[in-house]
JSON list of C-alpha atoms in Angstrom, two decimals:
[
{"chain": "A", "resi": 89, "resn": "ALA", "atom": "CA", "xyz": [18.17, -0.39, -9.69]},
{"chain": "A", "resi": 90, "resn": "ARG", "atom": "CA", "xyz": [18.47, 1.58, -6.70]},
{"chain": "A", "resi": 91, "resn": "THR", "atom": "CA", "xyz": [15.62, -0.46, -4.84]},
{"chain": "A", "resi": 92, "resn": "MET", "atom": "CA", "xyz": [13.29, -2.69, -4.55]},
{"chain": "A", "resi": 93, "resn": "GLN", "atom": "CA", "xyz": [10.82, -0.24, -5.48]},
{"chain": "A", "resi": 94, "resn": "GLU", "atom": "CA", "xyz": [12.72, 0.77, -8.44]},
{"chain": "A", "resi": 95, "resn": "PHE", "atom": "CA", "xyz": [13.65, -3.46, -9.92]},
{"chain": "A", "resi": 96, "resn": "GLU", "atom": "CA", "xyz": [9.65, -3.95, -9.87]},
{"chain": "A", "resi": 97, "resn": "ASP", "atom": "CA", "xyz": [9.13, -1.06, -11.95]},
{"chain": "A", "resi": 98, "resn": "LYS", "atom": "CA", "xyz": [12.20, -1.71, -14.42]},
{"chain": "A", "resi": 99, "resn": "ILE", "atom": "CA", "xyz": [11.63, -4.94, -14.53]},
{"chain": "A", "resi": 100, "resn": "GLN", "atom": "CA", "xyz": [8.56, -4.56, -16.18]},
{"chain": "A", "resi": 101, "resn": "GLU", "atom": "CA", "xyz": [9.28, -2.59, -19.21]},
{"chain": "A", "resi": 102, "resn": "VAL", "atom": "CA", "xyz": [13.46, -4.23, -19.99]},
{"chain": "A", "resi": 103, "resn": "PRO", "atom": "CA", "xyz": [13.78, -5.41, -23.22]},
{"chain": "A", "resi": 104, "resn": "ASN", "atom": "CA", "xyz": [13.74, -9.13, -23.66]},
{"chain": "A", "resi": 105, "resn": "GLU", "atom": "CA", "xyz": [17.56, -9.43, -24.96]},
{"chain": "A", "resi": 106, "resn": "SER", "atom": "CA", "xyz": [18.57, -7.26, -21.75]},
{"chain": "A", "resi": 107, "resn": "LEU", "atom": "CA", "xyz": [16.24, -9.32, -19.26]},
{"chain": "A", "resi": 108, "resn": "VAL", "atom": "CA", "xyz": [17.64, -13.21, -20.79]},
{"chain": "A", "resi": 109, "resn": "TYR", "atom": "CA", "xyz": [21.53, -11.83, -20.78]},
{"chain": "A", "resi": 110, "resn": "HIS", "atom": "CA", "xyz": [20.90, -10.58, -16.61]},
{"chain": "A", "resi": 111, "resn": "ALA", "atom": "CA", "xyz": [18.91, -14.39, -15.89]},
{"chain": "A", "resi": 112, "resn": "GLN", "atom": "CA", "xyz": [22.27, -15.98, -17.59]},
{"chain": "A", "resi": 113, "resn": "LYS", "atom": "CA", "xyz": [24.93, -13.86, -16.56]},
{"chain": "A", "resi": 114, "resn": "ASP", "atom": "CA", "xyz": [23.06, -14.80, -12.13]},
{"chain": "A", "resi": 115, "resn": "HIS", "atom": "CA", "xyz": [23.50, -10.92, -12.22]},
{"chain": "A", "resi": 116, "resn": "PHE", "atom": "CA", "xyz": [20.12, -10.76, -10.04]},
{"chain": "A", "resi": 117, "resn": "SER", "atom": "CA", "xyz": [20.97, -12.86, -7.15]},
{"chain": "A", "resi": 118, "resn": "SER", "atom": "CA", "xyz": [24.56, -11.31, -7.30]},
{"chain": "A", "resi": 119, "resn": "TRP", "atom": "CA", "xyz": [22.21, -8.06, -7.34]},
{"chain": "A", "resi": 120, "resn": "LEU", "atom": "CA", "xyz": [20.23, -9.31, -4.44]},
{"chain": "A", "resi": 121, "resn": "MET", "atom": "CA", "xyz": [23.12, -10.55, -2.84]},
{"chain": "A", "resi": 122, "resn": "ALA", "atom": "CA", "xyz": [24.63, -7.25, -2.72]},
{"chain": "A", "resi": 123, "resn": "ARG", "atom": "CA", "xyz": [21.74, -6.04, -0.65]},
{"chain": "A", "resi": 124, "resn": "GLY", "atom": "CA", "xyz": [21.47, -8.13, 2.03]},
{"chain": "A", "resi": 125, "resn": "GLU", "atom": "CA", "xyz": [18.79, -10.72, 1.32]},
{"chain": "A", "resi": 126, "resn": "ILE", "atom": "CA", "xyz": [21.19, -13.59, 0.86]},
{"chain": "A", "resi": 127, "resn": "GLN", "atom": "CA", "xyz": [17.93, -16.13, 1.20]},
{"chain": "A", "resi": 128, "resn": "ALA", "atom": "CA", "xyz": [16.31, -14.75, -1.97]},
{"chain": "A", "resi": 129, "resn": "ALA", "atom": "CA", "xyz": [19.65, -14.40, -4.11]},
{"chain": "A", "resi": 130, "resn": "LYS", "atom": "CA", "xyz": [20.07, -18.44, -3.03]},
{"chain": "A", "resi": 131, "resn": "TYR", "atom": "CA", "xyz": [16.62, -19.30, -4.03]},
{"chain": "A", "resi": 132, "resn": "VAL", "atom": "CA", "xyz": [17.17, -17.05, -7.16]},
{"chain": "A", "resi": 133, "resn": "ARG", "atom": "CA", "xyz": [20.96, -18.83, -7.91]},
{"chain": "A", "resi": 134, "resn": "PRO", "atom": "CA", "xyz": [19.74, -22.62, -9.01]},
{"chain": "A", "resi": 135, "resn": "LEU", "atom": "CA", "xyz": [17.20, -21.45, -11.44]},
{"chain": "A", "resi": 136, "resn": "LYS", "atom": "CA", "xyz": [17.85, -21.57, -15.27]},
{"chain": "A", "resi": 137, "resn": "ILE", "atom": "CA", "xyz": [16.29, -20.18, -18.00]},
{"chain": "A", "resi": 138, "resn": "THR", "atom": "CA", "xyz": [15.84, -23.28, -18.88]},
{"chain": "A", "resi": 139, "resn": "ASP", "atom": "CA", "xyz": [13.11, -23.73, -16.23]},
{"chain": "A", "resi": 140, "resn": "PHE", "atom": "CA", "xyz": [10.34, -21.24, -17.95]},
{"chain": "A", "resi": 141, "resn": "ALA", "atom": "CA", "xyz": [8.58, -21.83, -20.58]},
{"chain": "A", "resi": 142, "resn": "SER", "atom": "CA", "xyz": [8.88, -18.11, -21.58]},
{"chain": "A", "resi": 143, "resn": "VAL", "atom": "CA", "xyz": [10.77, -15.25, -21.68]},
{"chain": "A", "resi": 144, "resn": "GLU", "atom": "CA", "xyz": [7.33, -13.40, -20.59]},
{"chain": "A", "resi": 145, "resn": "MET", "atom": "CA", "xyz": [6.83, -15.97, -17.61]},
{"chain": "A", "resi": 146, "resn": "LEU", "atom": "CA", "xyz": [10.28, -15.52, -15.79]},
{"chain": "A", "resi": 147, "resn": "ARG", "atom": "CA", "xyz": [9.86, -11.79, -16.08]},
{"chain": "A", "resi": 148, "resn": "GLU", "atom": "CA", "xyz": [6.51, -12.45, -14.31]},
{"chain": "A", "resi": 149, "resn": "PHE", "atom": "CA", "xyz": [8.52, -14.69, -11.81]},
{"chain": "A", "resi": 150, "resn": "THR", "atom": "CA", "xyz": [11.05, -12.18, -11.12]},
{"chain": "A", "resi": 151, "resn": "ARG", "atom": "CA", "xyz": [8.45, -9.25, -10.32]},
{"chain": "A", "resi": 152, "resn": "GLU", "atom": "CA", "xyz": [6.48, -11.20, -8.36]},
{"chain": "A", "resi": 153, "resn": "LEU", "atom": "CA", "xyz": [10.09, -12.68, -5.87]},
{"chain": "A", "resi": 154, "resn": "PHE", "atom": "CA", "xyz": [11.57, -8.94, -5.83]},
{"chain": "A", "resi": 155, "resn": "LYS", "atom": "CA", "xyz": [7.97, -7.98, -4.67]},
{"chain": "A", "resi": 156, "resn": "ASN", "atom": "CA", "xyz": [6.99, -10.47, -2.46]},
{"chain": "A", "resi": 157, "resn": "ILE", "atom": "CA", "xyz": [10.58, -9.57, -0.42]},
{"chain": "A", "resi": 158, "resn": "ARG", "atom": "CA", "xyz": [9.20, -5.97, -0.64]},
{"chain": "A", "resi": 159, "resn": "PHE", "atom": "CA", "xyz": [6.97, -7.23, 0.69]},
{"chain": "A", "resi": 160, "resn": "ALA", "atom": "CA", "xyz": [8.04, -8.80, 3.68]},
{"chain": "A", "resi": 161, "resn": "LYS", "atom": "CA", "xyz": [10.08, -6.03, 4.51]},
{"chain": "A", "resi": 162, "resn": "LEU", "atom": "CA", "xyz": [6.75, -3.92, 5.27]},
{"chain": "A", "resi": 163, "resn": "ARG", "atom": "CA", "xyz": [4.54, -5.36, 6.99]},
{"chain": "A", "resi": 164, "resn": "GLY", "atom": "CA", "xyz": [4.02, -4.23, 10.68]},
{"chain": "A", "resi": 165, "resn": "LYS", "atom": "CA", "xyz": [4.44, -1.82, 10.00]},
{"chain": "A", "resi": 166, "resn": "VAL", "atom": "CA", "xyz": [2.78, 1.44, 8.47]},
{"chain": "A", "resi": 167, "resn": "ILE", "atom": "CA", "xyz": [3.82, 2.37, 5.19]},
{"chain": "A", "resi": 168, "resn": "ASN", "atom": "CA", "xyz": [3.31, 5.58, 2.29]},
{"chain": "A", "resi": 169, "resn": "PHE", "atom": "CA", "xyz": [-0.04, 4.02, -0.01]},
{"chain": "A", "resi": 170, "resn": "ASP", "atom": "CA", "xyz": [1.30, 1.73, -2.12]},
{"chain": "A", "resi": 171, "resn": "ALA", "atom": "CA", "xyz": [-0.83, 0.63, -5.33]},
{"chain": "A", "resi": 172, "resn": "ALA", "atom": "CA", "xyz": [0.98, -2.40, -5.65]},
{"chain": "A", "resi": 173, "resn": "PHE", "atom": "CA", "xyz": [0.30, -3.34, -1.76]},
{"chain": "A", "resi": 174, "resn": "ILE", "atom": "CA", "xyz": [-3.66, -2.78, -2.48]},
{"chain": "A", "resi": 175, "resn": "GLU", "atom": "CA", "xyz": [-4.97, -6.50, -2.15]},
{"chain": "A", "resi": 176, "resn": "GLU", "atom": "CA", "xyz": [-2.14, -7.49, 0.33]},
{"chain": "A", "resi": 177, "resn": "PRO", "atom": "CA", "xyz": [-3.79, -8.67, 4.27]},
{"chain": "A", "resi": 178, "resn": "SER", "atom": "CA", "xyz": [-2.18, -6.95, 7.05]},
{"chain": "A", "resi": 179, "resn": "ILE", "atom": "CA", "xyz": [-1.02, -3.62, 5.45]},
{"chain": "A", "resi": 180, "resn": "ILE", "atom": "CA", "xyz": [-1.40, -1.17, 7.13]},
{"chain": "A", "resi": 181, "resn": "SER", "atom": "CA", "xyz": [-0.91, 2.26, 4.37]},
{"chain": "A", "resi": 182, "resn": "GLN", "atom": "CA", "xyz": [-1.59, 6.13, 4.86]},
{"chain": "A", "resi": 183, "resn": "ILE", "atom": "CA", "xyz": [-2.44, 8.47, 2.23]},
{"chain": "A", "resi": 184, "resn": "GLN", "atom": "CA", "xyz": [-1.46, 11.84, 3.19]},
{"chain": "A", "resi": 185, "resn": "LYS", "atom": "CA", "xyz": [1.64, 12.48, 6.42]},
{"chain": "A", "resi": 186, "resn": "GLY", "atom": "CA", "xyz": [0.09, 13.67, 9.64]},
{"chain": "A", "resi": 187, "resn": "SER", "atom": "CA", "xyz": [-2.06, 11.81, 12.89]},
{"chain": "A", "resi": 188, "resn": "MET", "atom": "CA", "xyz": [-3.75, 8.20, 12.30]},
{"chain": "A", "resi": 189, "resn": "GLY", "atom": "CA", "xyz": [-6.13, 9.10, 15.19]},
{"chain": "A", "resi": 190, "resn": "GLY", "atom": "CA", "xyz": [-7.18, 6.86, 17.65]},
{"chain": "A", "resi": 191, "resn": "LYS", "atom": "CA", "xyz": [-8.96, 4.45, 15.00]},
{"chain": "A", "resi": 192, "resn": "GLY", "atom": "CA", "xyz": [-5.49, 4.01, 12.92]},
{"chain": "A", "resi": 193, "resn": "ARG", "atom": "CA", "xyz": [-2.94, 4.11, 15.82]},
{"chain": "A", "resi": 194, "resn": "GLY", "atom": "CA", "xyz": [-4.62, 1.20, 17.34]},
{"chain": "A", "resi": 195, "resn": "ILE", "atom": "CA", "xyz": [-5.00, -1.10, 14.28]},
{"chain": "A", "resi": 196, "resn": "ALA", "atom": "CA", "xyz": [-1.92, -0.11, 13.21]},
{"chain": "A", "resi": 197, "resn": "PHE", "atom": "CA", "xyz": [-0.56, -1.65, 16.39]},
{"chain": "A", "resi": 198, "resn": "MET", "atom": "CA", "xyz": [-2.99, -5.02, 16.43]},
{"chain": "A", "resi": 199, "resn": "ASN", "atom": "CA", "xyz": [-1.31, -5.61, 13.23]},
{"chain": "A", "resi": 200, "resn": "ALA", "atom": "CA", "xyz": [3.04, -5.70, 14.38]},
{"chain": "A", "resi": 201, "resn": "LEU", "atom": "CA", "xyz": [1.37, -7.89, 17.70]},
{"chain": "A", "resi": 202, "resn": "LEU", "atom": "CA", "xyz": [0.36, -10.20, 15.01]},
{"chain": "A", "resi": 203, "resn": "THR", "atom": "CA", "xyz": [3.01, -10.05, 12.21]},
{"chain": "A", "resi": 204, "resn": "ASN", "atom": "CA", "xyz": [5.58, -10.19, 15.07]},
{"chain": "A", "resi": 205, "resn": "SER", "atom": "CA", "xyz": [3.44, -13.05, 17.30]},
{"chain": "A", "resi": 206, "resn": "ASP", "atom": "CA", "xyz": [3.15, -16.17, 17.02]},
{"chain": "A", "resi": 207, "resn": "LEU", "atom": "CA", "xyz": [-0.45, -16.81, 16.99]},
{"chain": "A", "resi": 208, "resn": "ASN", "atom": "CA", "xyz": [-0.94, -18.68, 13.49]},
{"chain": "A", "resi": 209, "resn": "ASP", "atom": "CA", "xyz": [1.41, -21.01, 14.25]},
{"chain": "A", "resi": 210, "resn": "LYS", "atom": "CA", "xyz": [-0.48, -22.51, 17.53]},
{"chain": "A", "resi": 211, "resn": "ALA", "atom": "CA", "xyz": [-3.90, -21.98, 15.81]},
{"chain": "A", "resi": 212, "resn": "LYS", "atom": "CA", "xyz": [-2.93, -23.80, 12.33]},
{"chain": "A", "resi": 213, "resn": "ASP", "atom": "CA", "xyz": [-6.71, -23.84, 11.33]},
{"chain": "A", "resi": 214, "resn": "ILE", "atom": "CA", "xyz": [-7.78, -20.05, 11.61]},
{"chain": "A", "resi": 215, "resn": "LYS", "atom": "CA", "xyz": [-6.13, -16.82, 10.38]},
{"chain": "A", "resi": 216, "resn": "VAL", "atom": "CA", "xyz": [-5.67, -14.34, 12.12]},
{"chain": "A", "resi": 217, "resn": "GLN", "atom": "CA", "xyz": [-5.20, -10.99, 10.52]},
{"chain": "A", "resi": 218, "resn": "ILE", "atom": "CA", "xyz": [-6.12, -7.40, 10.15]},
{"chain": "A", "resi": 219, "resn": "PRO", "atom": "CA", "xyz": [-7.61, -6.15, 6.38]},
{"chain": "A", "resi": 220, "resn": "ASN", "atom": "CA", "xyz": [-5.80, -4.19, 4.10]},
{"chain": "A", "resi": 221, "resn": "THR", "atom": "CA", "xyz": [-6.51, -0.74, 5.72]},
{"chain": "A", "resi": 222, "resn": "VAL", "atom": "CA", "xyz": [-6.13, 2.75, 4.44]},
{"chain": "A", "resi": 223, "resn": "ILE", "atom": "CA", "xyz": [-5.22, 5.54, 6.45]},
{"chain": "A", "resi": 224, "resn": "ILE", "atom": "CA", "xyz": [-6.41, 9.38, 5.65]},
{"chain": "A", "resi": 225, "resn": "GLY", "atom": "CA", "xyz": [-3.66, 11.61, 7.89]},
{"chain": "A", "resi": 226, "resn": "ALA", "atom": "CA", "xyz": [-5.05, 14.73, 9.70]},
{"chain": "A", "resi": 227, "resn": "ASP", "atom": "CA", "xyz": [-2.75, 16.64, 7.22]},
{"chain": "A", "resi": 228, "resn": "GLU", "atom": "CA", "xyz": [-5.72, 16.09, 4.95]},
{"chain": "A", "resi": 229, "resn": "PHE", "atom": "CA", "xyz": [-8.41, 17.50, 7.00]},
{"chain": "A", "resi": 230, "resn": "ALA", "atom": "CA", "xyz": [-6.63, 21.18, 7.41]},
{"chain": "A", "resi": 231, "resn": "VAL", "atom": "CA", "xyz": [-5.86, 20.86, 3.71]},
{"chain": "A", "resi": 232, "resn": "PHE", "atom": "CA", "xyz": [-9.78, 20.41, 3.35]},
{"chain": "A", "resi": 233, "resn": "MET", "atom": "CA", "xyz": [-10.63, 22.55, 5.79]},
{"chain": "A", "resi": 234, "resn": "LYS", "atom": "CA", "xyz": [-8.04, 25.60, 4.18]},
{"chain": "A", "resi": 235, "resn": "THR", "atom": "CA", "xyz": [-9.75, 25.13, 1.36]},
{"chain": "A", "resi": 236, "resn": "ASN", "atom": "CA", "xyz": [-12.91, 24.81, 1.48]},
{"chain": "A", "resi": 237, "resn": "ARG", "atom": "CA", "xyz": [-12.74, 28.47, 3.33]},
{"chain": "A", "resi": 238, "resn": "LEU", "atom": "CA", "xyz": [-14.73, 26.06, 6.56]},
{"chain": "A", "resi": 239, "resn": "TRP", "atom": "CA", "xyz": [-12.48, 27.38, 9.80]},
{"chain": "A", "resi": 240, "resn": "ASP", "atom": "CA", "xyz": [-14.73, 31.18, 10.03]},
{"chain": "A", "resi": 241, "resn": "PHE", "atom": "CA", "xyz": [-17.72, 28.91, 8.66]},
{"chain": "A", "resi": 242, "resn": "VAL", "atom": "CA", "xyz": [-17.91, 26.36, 11.75]},
{"chain": "A", "resi": 243, "resn": "THR", "atom": "CA", "xyz": [-16.68, 29.11, 14.45]},
{"chain": "A", "resi": 244, "resn": "GLN", "atom": "CA", "xyz": [-19.38, 31.11, 13.43]},
{"chain": "A", "resi": 245, "resn": "ASN", "atom": "CA", "xyz": [-22.62, 28.65, 12.29]},
{"chain": "A", "resi": 246, "resn": "GLU", "atom": "CA", "xyz": [-24.50, 26.71, 15.49]},
{"chain": "A", "resi": 247, "resn": "ASP", "atom": "CA", "xyz": [-26.75, 24.94, 12.78]},
{"chain": "A", "resi": 248, "resn": "TYR", "atom": "CA", "xyz": [-25.74, 20.90, 12.18]},
{"chain": "A", "resi": 249, "resn": "GLU", "atom": "CA", "xyz": [-27.51, 20.71, 8.73]},
{"chain": "A", "resi": 250, "resn": "SER", "atom": "CA", "xyz": [-25.91, 24.02, 7.77]},
{"chain": "A", "resi": 251, "resn": "ILE", "atom": "CA", "xyz": [-22.62, 22.97, 8.59]},
{"chain": "A", "resi": 252, "resn": "LYS", "atom": "CA", "xyz": [-22.84, 18.70, 7.44]},
{"chain": "A", "resi": 253, "resn": "GLN", "atom": "CA", "xyz": [-24.38, 20.54, 3.21]},
{"chain": "A", "resi": 254, "resn": "ALA", "atom": "CA", "xyz": [-20.62, 22.87, 3.31]},
{"chain": "A", "resi": 255, "resn": "PHE", "atom": "CA", "xyz": [-18.66, 20.08, 4.44]},
{"chain": "A", "resi": 256, "resn": "LEU", "atom": "CA", "xyz": [-20.19, 17.34, 2.11]},
{"chain": "A", "resi": 257, "resn": "SER", "atom": "CA", "xyz": [-20.51, 20.09, -1.07]},
{"chain": "A", "resi": 258, "resn": "GLY", "atom": "CA", "xyz": [-16.07, 20.92, 0.02]},
{"chain": "A", "resi": 259, "resn": "ILE", "atom": "CA", "xyz": [-13.39, 18.99, -2.20]},
{"chain": "A", "resi": 260, "resn": "VAL", "atom": "CA", "xyz": [-10.49, 17.17, -1.20]},
{"chain": "A", "resi": 261, "resn": "SER", "atom": "CA", "xyz": [-7.11, 17.82, -2.42]},
{"chain": "A", "resi": 262, "resn": "GLU", "atom": "CA", "xyz": [-6.06, 16.41, -6.02]},
{"chain": "A", "resi": 263, "resn": "GLU", "atom": "CA", "xyz": [-3.75, 13.74, -4.39]},
{"chain": "A", "resi": 264, "resn": "LEU", "atom": "CA", "xyz": [-5.89, 12.04, -2.19]},
{"chain": "A", "resi": 265, "resn": "GLU", "atom": "CA", "xyz": [-8.76, 12.07, -5.37]},
{"chain": "A", "resi": 266, "resn": "ALA", "atom": "CA", "xyz": [-6.60, 10.26, -6.97]},
{"chain": "A", "resi": 267, "resn": "LYS", "atom": "CA", "xyz": [-5.37, 7.57, -4.72]},
{"chain": "A", "resi": 268, "resn": "LEU", "atom": "CA", "xyz": [-9.13, 6.20, -3.44]},
{"chain": "A", "resi": 269, "resn": "ILE", "atom": "CA", "xyz": [-9.88, 6.57, -7.11]},
{"chain": "A", "resi": 270, "resn": "THR", "atom": "CA", "xyz": [-7.00, 4.23, -7.39]},
{"chain": "A", "resi": 271, "resn": "LEU", "atom": "CA", "xyz": [-8.06, 1.98, -4.59]},
{"chain": "A", "resi": 272, "resn": "ILE", "atom": "CA", "xyz": [-11.65, 1.90, -6.04]},
{"chain": "A", "resi": 273, "resn": "GLN", "atom": "CA", "xyz": [-10.73, 0.72, -9.23]},
{"chain": "A", "resi": 274, "resn": "MET", "atom": "CA", "xyz": [-8.52, -1.78, -8.29]},
{"chain": "A", "resi": 275, "resn": "LYS", "atom": "CA", "xyz": [-9.93, -2.79, -4.67]},
{"chain": "A", "resi": 276, "resn": "ASN", "atom": "CA", "xyz": [-12.76, -6.15, -5.61]},
{"chain": "A", "resi": 277, "resn": "SER", "atom": "CA", "xyz": [-14.04, -6.84, -2.17]},
{"chain": "A", "resi": 278, "resn": "PRO", "atom": "CA", "xyz": [-16.12, -4.76, -0.24]},
{"chain": "A", "resi": 279, "resn": "LEU", "atom": "CA", "xyz": [-15.10, -1.07, 1.60]},
{"chain": "A", "resi": 280, "resn": "ALA", "atom": "CA", "xyz": [-15.60, -0.47, 5.30]},
{"chain": "A", "resi": 281, "resn": "VAL", "atom": "CA", "xyz": [-15.09, 3.05, 5.75]},
{"chain": "A", "resi": 282, "resn": "ARG", "atom": "CA", "xyz": [-14.58, 4.69, 9.21]},
{"chain": "A", "resi": 283, "resn": "SER", "atom": "CA", "xyz": [-14.50, 8.68, 9.60]},
{"chain": "A", "resi": 284, "resn": "SER", "atom": "CA", "xyz": [-12.29, 10.41, 13.01]},
{"chain": "A", "resi": 285, "resn": "GLY", "atom": "CA", "xyz": [-15.06, 12.29, 13.27]},
{"chain": "A", "resi": 286, "resn": "GLY", "atom": "CA", "xyz": [-17.83, 10.88, 15.69]},
{"chain": "A", "resi": 287, "resn": "SER", "atom": "CA", "xyz": [-20.12, 13.19, 14.85]},
{"chain": "A", "resi": 288, "resn": "PHE", "atom": "CA", "xyz": [-20.61, 12.36, 11.31]},
{"chain": "A", "resi": 289, "resn": "ASP", "atom": "CA", "xyz": [-19.57, 8.55, 11.09]},
{"chain": "A", "resi": 290, "resn": "GLN", "atom": "CA", "xyz": [-23.01, 7.91, 10.24]},
{"chain": "A", "resi": 291, "resn": "GLU", "atom": "CA", "xyz": [-23.83, 10.65, 7.89]},
{"chain": "A", "resi": 292, "resn": "LEU", "atom": "CA", "xyz": [-20.12, 9.30, 5.69]},
{"chain": "A", "resi": 293, "resn": "LYS", "atom": "CA", "xyz": [-20.91, 6.40, 5.88]},
{"chain": "A", "resi": 294, "resn": "THR", "atom": "CA", "xyz": [-24.84, 7.00, 4.21]},
{"chain": "A", "resi": 295, "resn": "VAL", "atom": "CA", "xyz": [-22.77, 8.98, 1.50]},
{"chain": "A", "resi": 296, "resn": "CYS", "atom": "CA", "xyz": [-20.31, 6.32, 1.28]}
]
């Protein structure tokens, strides 16, 4: 495993014998130390196999540990969409490339500001955080317009209802659709949807 993500993936696949062998040899703490994760390595090294009731508990502990290390590095940043962090608060992820738009940049800025401030330390009884947010990059809009041949239609048509129906009838890219399905299936809380086109905001909310 070359990265934290690869480690998380592989830790779920390796046989029990391999997992136990590497744990007994302190290979996990050595792997972390070699990558500069000194505090995490010091935390892991004293642990023994006997500290876990089963191999599966060891596997889950190790996977969660590496996930939390990776999560700590990503807080306050805009990351590529990752299903592993869908339920994590204060994670801003982006589906597709391109500009995030004014609203997206504003949310990302506030998230970075809160992450790097000591506000939550000063207000112990109040938790201030940005909800988990997913932003669709502007490149997807260009793909949508081209795929559905809407550029010419919009420039040659001034009827709002016709334009609205053309947009609602359009199809999005398979990649975007797959990621949105993953998002909806894994989310256990209400979703707030906000579009970047002011004139379509209410229609989008109605459809959603």
